[in-house]
C-alpha positions as a LaTeX table, in Angstrom:
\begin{tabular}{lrrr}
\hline
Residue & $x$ (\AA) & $y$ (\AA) & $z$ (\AA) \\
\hline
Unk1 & 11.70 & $-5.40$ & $-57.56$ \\
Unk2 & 14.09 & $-7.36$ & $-55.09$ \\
Unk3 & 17.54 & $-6.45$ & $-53.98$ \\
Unk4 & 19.25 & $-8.55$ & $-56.20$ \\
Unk5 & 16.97 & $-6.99$ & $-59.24$ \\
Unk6 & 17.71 & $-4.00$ & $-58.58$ \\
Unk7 & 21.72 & $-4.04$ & $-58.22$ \\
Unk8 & 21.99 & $-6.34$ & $-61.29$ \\
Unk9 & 20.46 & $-3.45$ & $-63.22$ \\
Unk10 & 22.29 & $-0.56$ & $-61.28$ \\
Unk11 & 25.58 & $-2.58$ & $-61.89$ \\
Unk12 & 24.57 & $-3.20$ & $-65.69$ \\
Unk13 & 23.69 & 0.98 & $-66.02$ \\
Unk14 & 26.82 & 2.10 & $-64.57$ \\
Unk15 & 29.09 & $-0.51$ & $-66.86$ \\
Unk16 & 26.98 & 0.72 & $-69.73$ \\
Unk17 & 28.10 & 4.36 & $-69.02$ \\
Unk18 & 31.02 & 3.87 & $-69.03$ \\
Unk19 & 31.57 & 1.79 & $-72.01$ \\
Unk20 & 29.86 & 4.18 & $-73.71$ \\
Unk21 & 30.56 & 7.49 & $-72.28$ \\
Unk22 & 26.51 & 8.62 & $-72.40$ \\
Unk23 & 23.58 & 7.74 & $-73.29$ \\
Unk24 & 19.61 & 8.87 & $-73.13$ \\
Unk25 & 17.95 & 8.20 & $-70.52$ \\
Unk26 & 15.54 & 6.25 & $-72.66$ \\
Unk27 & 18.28 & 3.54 & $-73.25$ \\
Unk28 & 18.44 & 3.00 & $-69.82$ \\
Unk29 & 14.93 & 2.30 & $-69.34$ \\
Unk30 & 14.36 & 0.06 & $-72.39$ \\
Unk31 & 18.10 & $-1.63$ & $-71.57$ \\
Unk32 & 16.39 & $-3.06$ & $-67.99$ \\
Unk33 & 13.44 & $-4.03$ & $-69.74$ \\
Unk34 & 11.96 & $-1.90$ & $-66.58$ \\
Unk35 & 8.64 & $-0.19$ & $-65.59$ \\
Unk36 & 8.64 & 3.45 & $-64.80$ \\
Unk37 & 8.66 & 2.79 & $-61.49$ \\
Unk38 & 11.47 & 1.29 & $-61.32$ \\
Unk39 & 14.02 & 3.00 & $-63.54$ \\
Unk40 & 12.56 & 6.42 & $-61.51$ \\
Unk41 & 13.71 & 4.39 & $-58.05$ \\
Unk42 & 16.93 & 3.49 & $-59.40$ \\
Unk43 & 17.47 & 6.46 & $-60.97$ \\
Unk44 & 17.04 & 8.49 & $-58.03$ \\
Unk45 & 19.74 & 6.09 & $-56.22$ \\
Unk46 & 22.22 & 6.82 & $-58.68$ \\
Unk47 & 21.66 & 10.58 & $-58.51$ \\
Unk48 & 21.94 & 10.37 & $-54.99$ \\
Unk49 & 24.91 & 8.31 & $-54.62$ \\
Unk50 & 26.56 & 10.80 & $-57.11$ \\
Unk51 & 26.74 & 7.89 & $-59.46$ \\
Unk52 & 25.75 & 9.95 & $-62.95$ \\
Unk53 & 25.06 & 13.25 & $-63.72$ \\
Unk54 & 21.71 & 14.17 & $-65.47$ \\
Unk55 & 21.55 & 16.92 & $-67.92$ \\
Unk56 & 18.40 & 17.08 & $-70.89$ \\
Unk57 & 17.39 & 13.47 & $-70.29$ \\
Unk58 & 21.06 & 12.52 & $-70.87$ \\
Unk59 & 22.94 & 10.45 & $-68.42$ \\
Unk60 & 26.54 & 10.38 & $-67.81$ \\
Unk61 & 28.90 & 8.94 & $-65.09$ \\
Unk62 & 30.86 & 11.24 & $-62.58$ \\
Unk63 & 34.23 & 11.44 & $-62.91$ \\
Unk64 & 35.00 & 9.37 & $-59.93$ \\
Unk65 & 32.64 & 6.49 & $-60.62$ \\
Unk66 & 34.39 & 5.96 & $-64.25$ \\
Unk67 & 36.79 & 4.48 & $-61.97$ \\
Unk68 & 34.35 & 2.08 & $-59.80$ \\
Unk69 & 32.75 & 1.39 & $-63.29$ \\
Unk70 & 35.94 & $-0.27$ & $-64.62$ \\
Unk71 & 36.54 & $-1.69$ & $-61.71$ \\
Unk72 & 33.12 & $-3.54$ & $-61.75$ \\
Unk73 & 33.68 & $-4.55$ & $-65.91$ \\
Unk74 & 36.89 & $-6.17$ & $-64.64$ \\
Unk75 & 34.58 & $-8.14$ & $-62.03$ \\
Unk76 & 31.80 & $-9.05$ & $-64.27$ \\
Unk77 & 34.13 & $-10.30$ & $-67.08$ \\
\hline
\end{tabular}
């Protein structure tokens, strides 16, 4: 996975979360059309970066990052 791969798909994660407030992580996965690998690696970046929260295999955004989220909709649109 490049650079370029892998932000296109941490960019389309986060503006899924927040359009839809949560999801399973298994949406994620099959959303990127990724590898285990993969979603694992990016998954950990998002933890890490305090991107989402993690609780039972679902996935939500922090507080904070509901605002970067919007702001990146408003920059993809």
């Amino acid at each position: 996975m490049n650079k370029n791969l892998m932000l296109a798909r941490i960019a389309a994660i986060v503006s899924t979360l927040a359009e839809v407030e949560g999801t399973p992580e298994s949406n994620l996965y099959m959303l990127c059309e990724m590898n285990m690998a993969d979603y694992e690696l990016i998954r950990d970046i998002l933890l890490r970066a305090g991107f989402v929260m993690i609780k039972n295999h679902y996935v939500t955004l922090t507080s904070a990052d509901k605002e970067t989220a919007q702001e990146l909709n408003k920059r993809i649109n």
